[in-house]
Structures are given as structure tokens and as C-alpha cells.
């Protein structure tokens, strides 16, 4: 049984008030903190926009790894990877109008949780991917002040995968809800699978998995539903630096069918990823026209330091690569390569309007905001930046 850890965690308010027209974000880092950030956009000069820390909570310590926002219910869920312990945790918080987090509950999980997603008709379930523990767990969150473990499934492999140093065991890296809310998918980097679970009220029922290319290391996924009603699944392979598209079929027996229709490098069709690079995050625009991936450890750019307003020495930056999507075939065309704002863009998110991209730069302990043109799909400028203590693991908009 998982122990319930209900001891309240301290809030660490910073002496800074929230401007009236605030754009709030939450950032997690391995420092143990979730930091609330305020973005003040400059109407006259976008490059003079300001990103500042408002408050901080250590309720998800010691190793916050992922943030899941239930904005409609003013709740935030955080997974703690437990890098300094032999277990992980998941925490729930209420969110206030100025971004102050009040912890509601904290409970133990199998080790290594790195992603969580809310599911169910009433948002009563929370699925969690445990990378280190080779498992997927789910919780009843109908009462966010009393997170209740429902079940866990732990996976095994008979032998290591093609990349034995990274594929010595199953490593679920994400949980992601399909567009109809009927399935939770869990890309498994270690087993070269995308595991599929059918949603059955609060329960998840294992269904047939998608077999990815050997050695590809599926990390994250995204869905696209076209105006014509086609459904595509895009999978980013961390180890192979590929984006692969599958035509998705919903079967009557509560399973999904997958037919591969496209695959290319995360740097564009026919391109080769730099040595040491690894794909990380993937996002598809709400209009279904564009896809962005982040690539870590390629140092493809040398940019002015965002922390010093462009003054001082140049710093290396990894990549955000944007593509246009052919809705008839699912194929991608490279649109733009753009600096991520520093090193190791582990995760990024985009606001609902689609015109701002927030990037969490793990190695540089930095969050940057990049402008984006919704019509063209191209990124514009790094308009704001702030340092965040510790290695940044996630950043999301409060919307």
C-alpha cells in the first residue's frame, strides 16, 4: 500500500506583487520547488517583456519532474521523481488568482514518476508514468485532498533493447489522453512500445500496444484530428531522433489500430541529427497545421545570453524545430530551426492563443518566452527570460 503523506508543505512567498494584467506560469525544477512566474508583456517593445518569480512552493520536493494543470477546477498536480529516495510522490495543489499554491495532498508512488494526465468524464482519475519503476499507476482524485491509489501495472522485458544502456528495462516516459478521452497512451522508451489503456470509469484496462521501431525509444506523443476526421498519432523517438506518424483507427472492442504513414528525422526529412542529440518534447498547434519538437544537446546555435538582455558573451543553444503538417497524408515539412534559448530544452508548452512558447531549459536553469506567429507557424523572438533555481523540468501556462 502507498502511504499518504499529508503533512503540509511550506510555501515560500517572494516579496513581489502580481501585476494586474498578469500572465502566470508554473515551473518545476530539481531544486525541489514549483515556482510561479509572472509574464508582463510590453506593448511597445516585445523584447522588453519581463518574466519574474512571484512565489514558490516546496510541496513537491525533492525532485519535481512534471506539472499537470486542471485549470477549470483550479488544481495543479506535480510528480516528484524521487531522485534522492527509493519512492516517488504525486502532490495536489489549489491555485490562487495570484498563482500562490496551497498544498492539498501528497502520496507515495512507485519510483521515478515523470508524467501525469487527468482522465475520466468528470476528471476523477490521474494516470502517472513511472520511468524508473517501469510502471504506470492511476489514482482516484475525485477528492483532491485525499489522493487514492487505484492500481499499478509494472512491466518487464526478457532482454535489453537495441540500446542496452538506455533500454535495459521498460521506461514509460509519459501518459497522454487521446482526443476522445477514451484511452491513455504511455510511450515506453525502454521497450520501444506505446502502451495503450482503455478508460473504464476510474480504471484503466490494458489494450494492444503500438510497436515502435527497434531502438527508437518513444518518449512523448501528440494527436492530430484533421477537419476531414482523420486521426494521427505523432511519436517522438528520443534515441532515434525521429518523428513518426500513425493513422489511428478506433475499434469497437475498445482498442486502437495504428498504421505508420510517415517518419523522418527531428531535423527534417533526409537530415541527420548531430551526434549526442536527443529528441524531447512534441506539440501540435490547435489549428492542426504545425508541429514543434525540441532537441537537446545539439548546440546548434550561438546566441546572446537572454539573462543579460543580449549583453556579454554568447552562449550555446539547442533547437526548437517547426514543421508544417499535410493533413491528407500526415507528412511533415521542415519550416524553421530556431534557438531554444539555451541548453537542454527538456520540455516546452504553448499558450492557448498559440503566440507564446515557454521553454524549460534544464541545464541552464532558465525559462524563456518566445513569440510565435500563429498564421505562419514560425517562432519570432526570445522576448523574456528568467533564471530558476535548479534544473528546470517543466513549465506550463496557467490557463
XYZ file of C-alpha atoms in Angstrom:
399
model
C 0.000 0.000 0.000
C 1.127 3.540 -0.665
C 1.433 5.744 2.391
C -0.461 9.021 2.456
C 1.835 11.946 3.195
C -0.497 14.687 4.354
C 1.973 16.817 6.274
C 1.590 20.362 4.911
C 4.479 21.695 2.898
C 5.697 25.221 3.387
C 5.006 27.997 0.967
C 7.928 30.294 0.333
C 6.427 33.633 -0.733
C 8.718 36.031 -2.506
C 8.351 39.732 -1.869
C 6.887 40.634 -5.221
C 3.315 41.590 -6.021
C 1.434 40.387 -9.075
C 0.669 42.995 -11.733
C -2.995 43.484 -12.598
C -2.740 42.063 -16.122
C -0.687 39.023 -15.239
C 0.130 36.078 -17.436
C 1.012 33.376 -14.938
C 3.121 30.272 -15.461
C 4.339 27.449 -13.226
C 7.843 25.989 -13.469
C 9.206 22.916 -11.695
C 12.845 22.096 -11.085
C 15.050 19.571 -9.361
C 15.753 22.179 -6.676
C 12.547 20.843 -5.118
C 10.450 23.900 -5.906
C 7.477 24.821 -8.053
C 7.920 28.488 -8.946
C 5.064 30.743 -10.011
C 6.192 33.142 -12.731
C 4.573 36.344 -13.970
C 4.968 37.453 -17.582
C 4.412 41.149 -18.267
C 4.159 41.773 -21.997
C 5.412 45.085 -23.347
C 3.035 46.529 -25.929
C 5.643 48.933 -27.305
C 8.613 46.603 -27.486
C 8.022 42.873 -27.134
C 11.697 42.241 -26.486
C 11.369 44.301 -23.288
C 8.745 41.985 -21.808
C 9.534 40.850 -18.269
C 9.358 37.393 -16.671
C 9.603 37.393 -12.867
C 9.184 34.994 -9.948
C 6.143 35.608 -7.756
C 6.132 32.756 -5.249
C 7.464 29.276 -4.645
C 6.258 26.025 -3.067
C 8.418 23.122 -1.890
C 5.421 20.792 -1.589
C 6.565 18.559 -4.463
C 10.136 18.155 -3.195
C 12.637 16.648 -3.518
C 12.575 16.162 -7.326
C 9.607 17.772 -9.139
C 9.530 16.360 -12.670
C 6.153 17.197 -14.269
C 3.219 19.587 -13.859
C -0.402 18.865 -14.823
C -2.927 21.689 -14.584
C -6.681 21.224 -14.162
C -7.451 24.881 -14.796
C -11.242 24.560 -14.668
C -11.042 23.271 -11.097
C -8.058 25.423 -10.025
C -5.896 22.391 -9.296
C -2.280 21.595 -10.055
C -0.738 18.127 -9.847
C 3.005 17.571 -9.571
C 5.034 14.378 -9.831
C 8.204 14.036 -7.769
C 10.710 11.712 -9.417
C 12.305 10.887 -6.071
C 15.882 11.042 -7.339
C 17.255 11.048 -3.789
C 14.827 8.443 -2.400
C 13.580 4.975 -3.337
C 9.998 6.148 -3.978
C 8.276 8.917 -5.888
C 5.316 11.062 -4.930
C 2.389 12.855 -6.514
C 1.010 16.047 -4.981
C -2.125 18.116 -5.468
C -2.406 21.876 -5.011
C -5.092 24.501 -5.283
C -4.162 27.509 -7.405
C -4.964 31.050 -6.341
C -5.626 34.127 -8.504
C -2.056 35.357 -7.993
C -0.516 31.945 -8.555
C 0.010 31.052 -4.905
C -0.143 27.276 -4.445
C -1.793 25.679 -1.432
C -0.940 22.024 -0.998
C -3.911 19.691 -0.633
C -2.359 16.219 -0.520
C 0.777 14.198 -1.193
C 1.042 10.442 -1.611
C 3.786 7.976 -2.476
C 4.129 6.264 -5.842
C 6.403 3.676 -7.371
C 9.809 5.224 -8.031
C 10.506 7.592 -10.890
C 7.225 9.328 -11.848
C 7.872 11.691 -14.779
C 4.423 12.481 -16.220
C 0.751 12.606 -15.232
C -2.556 13.205 -17.004
C -6.126 13.723 -15.787
C -8.750 11.411 -17.327
C -12.389 10.371 -16.914
C -15.711 12.040 -17.732
C -15.530 14.078 -14.549
C -11.741 14.307 -14.381
C -11.726 11.873 -11.481
C -8.631 9.888 -12.494
C -4.929 10.696 -12.653
C -2.595 8.386 -14.592
C 1.125 8.505 -13.786
C 4.092 7.179 -15.802
C 6.960 5.905 -13.645
C 10.143 5.836 -15.718
C 12.414 4.470 -13.005
C 9.852 1.987 -11.715
C 8.914 0.540 -15.152
C 5.248 1.089 -14.390
C 2.043 3.039 -14.881
C -0.184 3.837 -11.905
C -3.539 5.520 -11.577
C -5.228 7.385 -8.768
C -8.720 8.469 -7.771
C -8.537 12.275 -7.499
C -12.271 12.937 -7.114
C -11.274 14.352 -3.730
C -8.032 16.233 -4.455
C -7.332 16.459 -0.735
C -7.208 12.659 -0.474
C -5.411 11.129 -3.457
C -6.258 7.424 -3.526
C -4.159 4.807 -5.310
C -6.306 2.560 -7.519
C -3.839 0.239 -9.251
C -0.363 -0.044 -10.765
C 0.975 -2.134 -13.620
C 4.687 -2.929 -13.670
C 6.279 -4.121 -16.907
C 9.164 -6.474 -17.647
C 11.448 -7.302 -20.577
C 13.052 -10.654 -21.328
C 16.209 -8.988 -22.680
C 17.615 -5.472 -23.166
C 16.646 -3.496 -26.255
C 18.940 -2.415 -29.124
C 20.307 0.406 -26.953
C 21.174 -1.596 -23.815
C 22.446 1.379 -21.812
C 19.028 3.073 -22.092
C 16.797 0.079 -22.796
C 17.808 -2.306 -20.022
C 14.218 -2.217 -18.720
C 10.817 -0.749 -19.637
C 10.735 3.014 -19.087
C 7.291 4.626 -19.529
C 8.085 8.289 -20.154
C 4.678 9.935 -20.494
C 0.950 9.402 -20.137
C -1.251 11.156 -22.699
C -5.018 11.250 -23.239
C -6.458 10.619 -26.710
C -8.753 13.259 -28.304
C -11.929 11.372 -27.387
C -10.894 10.809 -23.785
C -11.269 7.046 -24.247
C -7.633 5.938 -23.973
C -4.462 6.772 -22.061
C -1.255 6.197 -24.028
C 2.139 5.629 -22.403
C 5.208 5.801 -24.681
C 7.792 3.388 -23.274
C 11.359 4.400 -24.120
C 12.871 1.169 -22.828
C 10.528 -1.302 -24.514
C 10.018 0.530 -27.854
C 6.267 0.489 -27.286
C 3.432 2.941 -26.946
C 1.315 1.224 -24.331
C -2.446 1.720 -24.593
C -5.006 1.680 -21.789
C -8.768 1.957 -22.276
C -10.500 4.288 -19.829
C -13.173 2.456 -17.819
C -14.555 4.987 -15.342
C -11.767 5.293 -12.741
C -9.931 2.215 -14.031
C -7.502 1.747 -16.910
C -7.604 -1.502 -18.893
C -4.538 -2.579 -20.857
C -5.146 -2.888 -24.616
C -2.898 -3.813 -27.547
C 0.265 -1.691 -27.682
C 1.822 0.098 -30.633
C 5.175 -1.458 -31.550
C 7.629 1.313 -32.429
C 10.834 0.913 -34.434
C 13.520 -1.039 -32.543
C 15.873 1.278 -30.692
C 13.753 4.382 -31.332
C 12.949 4.975 -27.662
C 9.440 6.532 -27.758
C 9.407 9.491 -25.366
C 6.341 11.676 -25.959
C 3.284 11.677 -28.241
C 0.734 14.086 -29.714
C -2.576 13.600 -31.536
C -3.951 15.420 -34.560
C -7.590 15.282 -35.675
C -7.977 16.738 -39.178
C -11.027 18.641 -40.489
C -11.786 15.554 -42.594
C -11.981 13.429 -39.455
C -8.667 11.595 -39.741
C -6.786 10.944 -36.504
C -2.995 10.820 -36.481
C -0.633 9.953 -33.646
C 2.852 11.508 -33.725
C 5.604 9.857 -31.689
C 8.978 11.445 -30.965
C 11.762 8.890 -30.590
C 14.346 10.153 -28.115
C 17.009 7.625 -29.068
C 16.492 7.690 -32.847
C 15.749 11.437 -33.125
C 12.703 10.707 -35.270
C 9.096 11.818 -35.546
C 6.784 9.048 -36.717
C 3.130 9.475 -37.706
C 0.471 6.777 -37.468
C -3.054 6.713 -38.850
C -5.263 5.817 -35.868
C -8.363 3.618 -36.032
C -10.864 3.289 -33.183
C -12.133 -0.290 -32.922
C -15.438 -1.382 -31.415
C -13.673 -3.722 -28.981
C -12.137 -0.727 -27.169
C -8.733 -0.988 -28.809
C -6.802 1.251 -31.182
C -5.243 0.359 -34.522
C -2.104 2.076 -35.815
C -0.778 2.260 -39.376
C 2.549 4.017 -39.915
C 2.223 6.686 -42.617
C 5.337 8.833 -42.168
C 8.691 9.000 -40.397
C 11.577 11.442 -40.561
C 14.403 12.952 -38.556
C 13.543 15.551 -35.934
C 15.712 17.839 -38.104
C 13.689 17.299 -41.269
C 13.322 14.678 -43.956
C 16.692 13.319 -45.080
C 18.594 15.163 -42.345
C 20.830 13.540 -39.752
C 20.717 14.544 -36.108
C 24.006 15.817 -34.649
C 25.961 13.319 -32.565
C 24.698 13.275 -28.987
C 21.390 15.000 -29.765
C 18.160 13.601 -28.336
C 14.539 14.473 -29.053
C 12.454 15.628 -26.106
C 9.090 17.405 -26.398
C 6.481 17.483 -29.175
C 3.488 19.808 -29.706
C 0.836 20.285 -32.396
C -0.920 23.621 -32.881
C -4.669 23.775 -32.167
C -5.340 24.571 -35.839
C -3.612 21.299 -36.752
C -1.262 22.966 -39.218
C 2.064 22.914 -37.382
C 4.226 20.697 -35.185
C 7.191 21.671 -32.988
C 9.815 19.392 -31.445
C 12.620 20.238 -29.057
C 16.050 18.714 -29.467
C 18.561 18.565 -26.636
C 22.336 18.629 -26.649
C 22.845 19.716 -30.264
C 24.286 23.205 -29.510
C 23.132 24.191 -32.993
C 23.107 27.924 -32.226
C 25.224 30.568 -30.537
C 23.000 33.305 -29.109
C 23.156 36.385 -26.932
C 22.571 35.470 -23.302
C 18.845 36.061 -22.606
C 19.642 36.649 -18.926
C 21.723 39.742 -19.715
C 19.415 41.371 -22.282
C 21.727 40.370 -25.094
C 24.858 41.765 -23.481
C 28.004 39.824 -22.647
C 29.326 36.574 -24.056
C 27.431 34.364 -26.457
C 26.030 31.089 -25.120
C 25.244 27.780 -26.867
C 21.619 26.932 -27.564
C 19.844 23.749 -28.554
C 16.967 23.658 -31.049
C 13.245 24.013 -31.498
C 12.316 22.667 -34.934
C 8.975 23.598 -36.507
C 7.170 21.689 -39.260
C 4.064 22.167 -41.360
C 1.662 19.212 -41.481
C 0.000 17.756 -44.561
C -3.458 16.820 -43.214
C -4.149 14.423 -46.087
C -1.040 12.277 -45.567
C 0.285 13.193 -42.123
C 3.670 14.080 -43.660
C 5.834 16.867 -42.235
C 7.811 19.593 -43.997
C 10.554 21.406 -42.100
C 9.538 25.021 -41.638
C 12.127 26.516 -39.295
C 15.021 25.762 -36.968
C 15.128 28.146 -34.018
C 17.276 28.512 -30.877
C 15.560 27.187 -27.761
C 17.191 29.853 -25.586
C 19.868 27.674 -24.018
C 20.792 24.092 -23.259
C 18.600 21.019 -22.811
C 15.026 22.119 -23.658
C 13.561 19.182 -21.773
C 10.001 20.468 -22.016
C 8.087 23.378 -23.523
C 4.474 24.489 -23.631
C 2.440 26.898 -25.747
C -0.343 29.195 -24.578
C -3.884 28.676 -25.860
C -3.620 31.624 -28.252
C -0.612 29.898 -29.809
C 1.519 33.049 -29.863
C 3.794 32.380 -26.866
C 6.119 29.430 -26.261
C 7.547 28.798 -22.780
C 10.704 26.670 -22.766
C 12.208 24.952 -19.731
C 15.987 24.748 -20.168
C 17.190 22.080 -17.787
C 20.953 22.589 -17.905
C 20.808 26.399 -17.866
C 18.241 26.676 -15.037
C 16.314 29.082 -17.237
C 12.806 29.666 -18.570
C 12.443 31.688 -21.762
C 9.379 33.012 -23.559
C 9.451 33.002 -27.369
C 6.954 34.806 -29.585
C 5.214 32.802 -32.304
C 3.293 33.868 -35.403
C 0.081 31.838 -35.429
C -0.553 32.226 -39.168
C 2.902 31.230 -40.427
C 3.768 28.884 -37.563
C 7.206 30.470 -37.219
C 8.903 31.486 -33.991
C 9.895 35.140 -33.722
C 11.999 36.410 -30.809
C 13.049 35.446 -27.320
C 11.038 38.148 -25.561
C 11.624 37.323 -21.883
C 13.798 35.148 -19.683
C 14.382 34.344 -16.035
C 16.640 32.084 -14.019
C 15.007 29.347 -11.937
C 16.914 27.599 -9.172
C 17.838 24.034 -10.082
C 17.437 22.043 -13.284
C 14.142 23.055 -14.906
C 11.924 20.062 -15.666
C 8.617 21.615 -16.794
C 6.926 24.958 -17.424
C 3.224 25.486 -18.176
C 0.836 28.400 -18.629
C -1.893 28.950 -16.034
C -4.772 28.593 -18.479
